[in-house]
């Protein structure tokens, strides 16, 4: 496993990290989830990403049990706050009340005294940003959180938060967690340049585009059973992609390029993401341990410029670049 610094911070993370969105606590039985975490640890992954909202808190609990007994100082455990965690009016968003309660609940569920990184899961348009940044800074000073970051924030939102941190002497953001892969490149024109200038690293989710970039969804064929596209809990996240026949055809056309690099399609997709120097880590999920064993082989792979250009040619109009597609709810309180 190769390791990278998280932005300009001193924290090193595994360049492939393990995330449990959708899988733990819902799609995958706990014994299998533990096997996947074990496979990740055996492969050298030390960075684990979760969120309070995943499976209504159960994902954090499963991850905590799966990591029990591991040396805590050898791990980097990340979680997030923002999404609704109850029916109460203050059970969501980035108010001081929800942020403070959120971290306490996450620490309890995971079974740890601190989080290496605590992330604002989306931008909160209804809470003063100064309030959120001060709450995050307080958690750092209390030792409950070592670093703070955001997820799916636009470049102007990141800049506003950094300006507040600098003016008020708060800890600065060190990371952003966006969706990023071969076909979804909306961060490249604005978020990445801002992050490079300000010292944030990207911890990217969905590097395989919900499994579409693995090539398992074939154009003109039935969706394979047991996949995300056929699971009632997760099919909505990939429905638009698996119904896009042009995209599926282009993914199949990538197979000779992957073979040329000595990789399968999933490994090529992960290696592609890791070519971006602003990416600190790419998050993989798994429903079977063998998926982890295969995907970690993308670590340390270097793709030449010619191959990168040919990938762009094959994917063509399937590539999405509009930075305006990075969005947060207008009013989480509604």
Coordinates of C-alpha atoms in Angstrom, one line a residue:
X1 CA 0.0 0.0 0.0
X2 CA 1.2 3.5 -0.9
X3 CA 0.5 6.4 1.4
X4 CA -0.1 10.1 0.8
X5 CA -0.4 13.3 2.9
X6 CA -3.9 14.5 3.5
X7 CA -3.7 17.9 1.7
X8 CA -0.9 20.0 3.3
X9 CA -1.5 18.5 6.7
X10 CA 1.0 16.2 8.4
X11 CA -1.5 13.3 8.5
X12 CA -0.7 10.4 6.2
X13 CA -3.5 8.2 4.8
X14 CA -3.5 5.1 2.7
X15 CA -4.1 6.1 -1.0
X16 CA -6.9 3.6 -1.1
X17 CA -9.2 3.8 1.8
X18 CA -12.2 1.7 2.9
X19 CA -15.7 3.2 3.1
X20 CA -18.9 1.6 4.3
X21 CA -21.7 3.7 2.7
X22 CA -24.6 1.5 1.7
X23 CA -22.9 -1.8 2.6
X24 CA -22.4 -2.0 6.3
X25 CA -25.5 -2.2 8.5
X26 CA -27.8 -2.6 5.5
X27 CA -26.7 -4.4 2.2
X28 CA -24.1 -6.7 3.7
X29 CA -24.4 -9.0 6.8
X30 CA -22.1 -8.1 9.6
X31 CA -19.9 -11.2 9.4
X32 CA -19.2 -10.4 5.7
X33 CA -18.6 -6.7 6.6
X34 CA -16.0 -7.7 9.2
X35 CA -14.3 -10.0 6.6
X36 CA -14.1 -7.1 4.2
X37 CA -12.6 -4.8 6.9
X38 CA -10.1 -7.6 7.7
X39 CA -9.2 -7.9 4.0
X40 CA -8.6 -4.1 3.9
X41 CA -6.4 -4.3 7.0
X42 CA -4.4 -7.2 5.6
X43 CA -3.9 -5.3 2.3
X44 CA -2.4 -2.4 4.2
X45 CA -5.4 0.0 4.2
X46 CA -5.3 2.1 7.4
X47 CA -7.9 4.7 6.5
X48 CA -11.6 4.1 7.1
X49 CA -14.4 6.4 6.1
X50 CA -18.0 6.4 7.4
X51 CA -20.8 8.8 8.4
X52 CA -23.4 9.0 11.1
X53 CA -26.2 8.8 8.5
X54 CA -25.1 5.6 6.9
X55 CA -27.7 2.9 7.7
X56 CA -29.0 5.3 10.4
X57 CA -25.8 4.9 12.6
X58 CA -25.5 1.2 12.1
X59 CA -22.6 1.5 9.7
X60 CA -20.5 3.3 12.3
X61 CA -21.3 0.6 14.9
X62 CA -20.4 -2.2 12.5
X63 CA -17.1 -0.5 11.6
X64 CA -16.3 0.0 15.3
X65 CA -16.8 -3.6 16.0
X66 CA -14.8 -4.7 13.0
X67 CA -11.8 -2.5 14.1
X68 CA -12.0 -3.5 17.7
X69 CA -8.7 -4.8 18.9
X70 CA -6.6 -3.0 16.3
X71 CA -4.0 -0.5 17.4
X72 CA -5.8 2.8 17.3
X73 CA -2.8 4.9 16.5
X74 CA -2.2 2.8 13.4
X75 CA -5.6 3.8 11.9
X76 CA -7.2 6.9 10.5
X77 CA -11.0 6.9 11.1
X78 CA -13.2 9.5 9.4
X79 CA -16.8 10.3 9.9
X80 CA -19.3 13.0 8.9
X81 CA -22.1 15.2 10.1
X82 CA -25.0 17.1 8.5
X83 CA -27.7 14.7 7.3
X84 CA -30.9 14.2 9.4
X85 CA -30.4 11.7 12.3
X86 CA -33.9 12.0 13.8
X87 CA -37.2 13.8 13.6
X88 CA -36.2 16.7 15.9
X89 CA -35.7 20.2 14.5
X90 CA -32.1 20.2 15.6
X91 CA -31.3 16.7 14.5
X92 CA -29.7 17.8 11.2
X93 CA -27.5 20.5 9.6
X94 CA -24.3 22.1 10.8
X95 CA -25.5 24.1 13.9
X96 CA -23.3 24.0 16.9
X97 CA -25.9 21.8 18.7
X98 CA -26.0 19.2 15.9
X99 CA -22.3 19.2 15.3
X100 CA -21.5 18.7 19.0
X101 CA -24.1 16.0 19.5
X102 CA -23.2 14.4 16.3
X103 CA -19.5 13.9 17.2
X104 CA -20.4 12.5 20.6
X105 CA -22.8 10.0 19.0
X106 CA -20.3 9.0 16.4
X107 CA -17.6 8.4 19.0
X108 CA -19.9 6.3 21.0
X109 CA -21.1 4.2 18.0
X110 CA -17.5 3.6 16.7
X111 CA -16.1 3.1 20.1
X112 CA -13.2 5.5 19.9
X113 CA -12.0 8.5 21.9
X114 CA -11.4 10.6 18.8
X115 CA -11.8 10.9 15.1
X116 CA -8.9 11.6 12.9
X117 CA -11.1 13.6 10.5
X118 CA -14.5 15.0 11.0
X119 CA -16.3 16.2 7.9
X120 CA -19.2 18.5 7.1
X121 CA -21.2 16.1 4.9
X122 CA -22.7 19.0 2.8
X123 CA -22.8 22.8 3.0
X124 CA -25.5 24.2 5.3
X125 CA -27.2 27.2 3.7
X126 CA -29.2 27.8 6.9
X127 CA -26.5 28.0 9.6
X128 CA -23.9 30.9 9.8
X129 CA -20.7 29.4 8.6
X130 CA -18.9 31.1 11.5
X131 CA -21.0 29.0 13.9
X132 CA -20.0 25.8 12.2
X133 CA -16.3 26.6 11.9
X134 CA -16.1 27.6 15.6
X135 CA -17.9 24.4 16.6
X136 CA -15.4 22.4 14.5
X137 CA -12.5 24.3 16.1
X138 CA -13.8 23.6 19.6
X139 CA -13.8 19.9 18.9
X140 CA -10.2 20.0 17.7
X141 CA -9.2 21.9 20.8
X142 CA -11.0 19.4 23.0
X143 CA -9.1 16.5 21.3
X144 CA -12.3 14.8 20.0
X145 CA -11.3 15.6 16.4
X146 CA -7.8 15.9 15.0
X147 CA -8.6 17.4 11.6
X148 CA -11.7 18.9 9.9
X149 CA -12.8 18.7 6.3
X150 CA -15.9 18.9 4.1
X151 CA -17.7 16.8 1.6
X152 CA -19.2 17.9 -1.7
X153 CA -18.5 21.6 -1.1
X154 CA -18.1 24.0 -4.0
X155 CA -14.9 26.1 -4.4
X156 CA -16.5 29.4 -3.2
X157 CA -17.9 27.6 -0.1
X158 CA -14.4 26.2 0.7
X159 CA -12.9 29.7 0.3
X160 CA -15.4 31.3 2.6
X161 CA -14.7 28.7 5.3
X162 CA -11.0 29.2 5.0
X163 CA -11.3 33.0 5.2
X164 CA -13.3 32.7 8.4
X165 CA -10.7 30.2 9.8
X166 CA -7.8 32.5 9.0
X167 CA -9.5 35.7 10.4
X168 CA -10.7 34.0 13.6
X169 CA -7.7 31.7 14.2
X170 CA -9.5 28.5 13.8
X171 CA -8.1 25.2 12.5
X172 CA -8.2 25.2 8.6
X173 CA -10.0 22.6 6.5
X174 CA -7.6 20.0 5.3
X175 CA -9.8 18.0 2.9
X176 CA -12.9 17.7 0.7
X177 CA -14.7 14.5 -0.1
X178 CA -16.3 14.7 -3.6
X179 CA -17.6 12.2 -6.1
X180 CA -14.9 11.8 -8.7
X181 CA -14.2 9.3 -11.3
X182 CA -13.4 8.9 -15.0
X183 CA -16.8 10.1 -16.1
X184 CA -17.7 12.5 -13.2
X185 CA -15.1 15.2 -13.2
X186 CA -17.0 18.2 -11.9
X187 CA -14.3 19.1 -9.4
X188 CA -11.5 19.6 -11.9
X189 CA -12.1 23.1 -13.1
X190 CA -12.7 24.9 -9.8
X191 CA -12.5 22.7 -6.6
X192 CA -9.2 21.1 -7.4
X193 CA -7.4 24.4 -8.3
X194 CA -8.8 26.0 -5.1
X195 CA -7.8 23.0 -3.0
X196 CA -4.3 22.9 -4.5
X197 CA -3.8 26.6 -3.7
X198 CA -5.2 26.3 -0.2
X199 CA -3.8 23.0 0.9
X200 CA -6.8 20.7 0.8
X201 CA -6.6 17.1 -0.4
X202 CA -9.5 15.2 -2.1
X203 CA -10.8 12.0 -0.5
X204 CA -12.9 10.8 -3.4
X205 CA -16.0 8.6 -3.3
X206 CA -17.4 6.5 -6.0
X207 CA -14.2 6.1 -8.0
X208 CA -15.8 3.2 -9.8
X209 CA -19.0 5.2 -10.5
X210 CA -21.2 2.8 -8.4
X211 CA -19.6 -0.2 -10.1
X212 CA -20.4 0.9 -13.7
X213 CA -16.6 1.4 -14.4
X214 CA -16.0 -2.3 -13.5
X215 CA -17.7 -3.3 -16.7
X216 CA -20.1 -5.7 -15.0
X217 CA -23.1 -3.9 -16.5
X218 CA -23.2 -5.0 -20.1
X219 CA -25.0 -2.9 -22.8
X220 CA -28.2 -4.6 -23.9
X221 CA -28.1 -7.2 -21.2
X222 CA -30.1 -7.8 -18.0
X223 CA -28.6 -6.3 -14.8
X224 CA -26.7 -8.9 -12.9
X225 CA -28.4 -10.0 -9.7
X226 CA -26.7 -9.2 -6.4
X227 CA -25.4 -5.9 -7.6
X228 CA -26.0 -2.4 -6.5
X229 CA -28.2 -1.8 -9.5
X230 CA -30.7 -4.5 -8.4
X231 CA -30.7 -3.8 -4.7
X232 CA -33.8 -1.9 -3.6
X233 CA -31.7 0.2 -1.2
X234 CA -29.1 1.3 -3.6
X235 CA -30.4 1.0 -7.2
X236 CA -31.5 4.7 -7.2
X237 CA -27.8 5.7 -7.0
X238 CA -26.8 4.0 -10.2
X239 CA -30.1 3.9 -12.2
X240 CA -29.2 6.7 -14.5
X241 CA -25.8 5.2 -15.4
X242 CA -26.8 1.6 -15.9
X243 CA -29.6 2.8 -18.2
X244 CA -27.2 4.8 -20.3
X245 CA -26.3 2.4 -23.1
X246 CA -23.8 4.7 -24.7
X247 CA -21.9 4.9 -21.4
X248 CA -21.9 1.1 -20.9
X249 CA -20.6 0.6 -24.5
X250 CA -17.8 3.1 -23.8
X251 CA -16.8 1.3 -20.6
X252 CA -16.6 -2.0 -22.5
X253 CA -14.3 -0.2 -25.0
X254 CA -11.9 0.6 -22.1
X255 CA -11.2 -3.1 -21.5
X256 CA -8.3 -3.3 -24.1
X257 CA -6.7 -0.2 -22.5
X258 CA -6.9 -1.8 -19.1
X259 CA -5.4 -5.0 -20.4
X260 CA -2.6 -3.1 -22.0
X261 CA -1.8 -1.7 -18.5
X262 CA -2.0 -5.1 -16.9
X263 CA -5.1 -4.2 -15.0
X264 CA -8.8 -5.0 -14.9
X265 CA -11.4 -2.3 -15.4
X266 CA -11.9 -1.6 -11.7
X267 CA -8.2 -1.3 -11.1
X268 CA -7.8 1.0 -14.2
X269 CA -10.6 3.3 -12.8
X270 CA -8.9 3.5 -9.4
X271 CA -5.5 4.0 -10.9
X272 CA -6.9 6.8 -13.1
X273 CA -8.3 8.7 -10.0
X274 CA -5.0 8.4 -8.2
X275 CA -3.1 10.0 -11.1
X276 CA -4.6 13.3 -9.9
X277 CA -2.0 14.8 -7.6
X278 CA -4.7 16.5 -5.5
X279 CA -6.3 13.2 -4.6
X280 CA -5.1 12.0 -1.2
X281 CA -7.2 8.8 -1.1
X282 CA -9.8 7.0 -3.2
X283 CA -12.5 5.3 -1.2
X284 CA -13.5 1.7 -2.1
X285 CA -16.5 -0.2 -0.7
X286 CA -17.0 -3.9 -0.9
X287 CA -19.6 -6.6 -0.4
X288 CA -17.0 -9.4 -0.6
X289 CA -13.4 -9.6 0.6
X290 CA -12.1 -10.6 -2.8
X291 CA -13.2 -7.2 -4.2
X292 CA -10.9 -5.6 -1.7
X293 CA -8.0 -7.9 -2.7
X294 CA -8.5 -7.0 -6.3
X295 CA -9.0 -3.3 -6.0
X296 CA -6.0 -2.6 -3.8
X297 CA -3.8 -3.7 -6.6
X298 CA -4.3 -0.3 -8.1
X299 CA -2.1 1.3 -5.5
X300 CA 1.2 2.7 -6.8
X301 CA 0.2 2.2 -10.5
X302 CA 1.4 4.9 -12.9
X303 CA -0.5 5.5 -16.1
X304 CA 1.3 7.2 -18.9
X305 CA 0.0 10.4 -20.5
X306 CA -0.8 8.6 -23.8
X307 CA -3.0 6.1 -22.0
X308 CA -4.8 8.8 -20.1
X309 CA -5.5 10.7 -23.4
X310 CA -6.9 7.5 -25.0
X311 CA -9.2 7.0 -22.0
X312 CA -10.6 10.5 -22.6
X313 CA -11.1 9.7 -26.3
X314 CA -13.0 6.5 -25.5
X315 CA -15.3 8.1 -22.9
X316 CA -15.9 11.2 -25.0
X317 CA -19.3 12.8 -24.4
X318 CA -20.0 10.6 -21.4
X319 CA -17.6 12.7 -19.3
X320 CA -19.5 15.2 -17.1
X321 CA -17.5 18.4 -16.2
X322 CA -20.0 21.1 -15.1
X323 CA -18.9 22.4 -11.6
X324 CA -22.5 23.6 -11.0
X325 CA -23.5 20.0 -10.4
X326 CA -21.9 20.0 -7.0
X327 CA -25.0 20.9 -4.8
X328 CA -26.1 20.9 -1.2
X329 CA -29.8 21.1 0.0
X330 CA -31.1 24.6 0.0
X331 CA -32.8 24.2 3.3
X332 CA -32.1 21.0 5.4
X333 CA -34.6 22.2 8.0
X334 CA -37.6 21.7 5.6

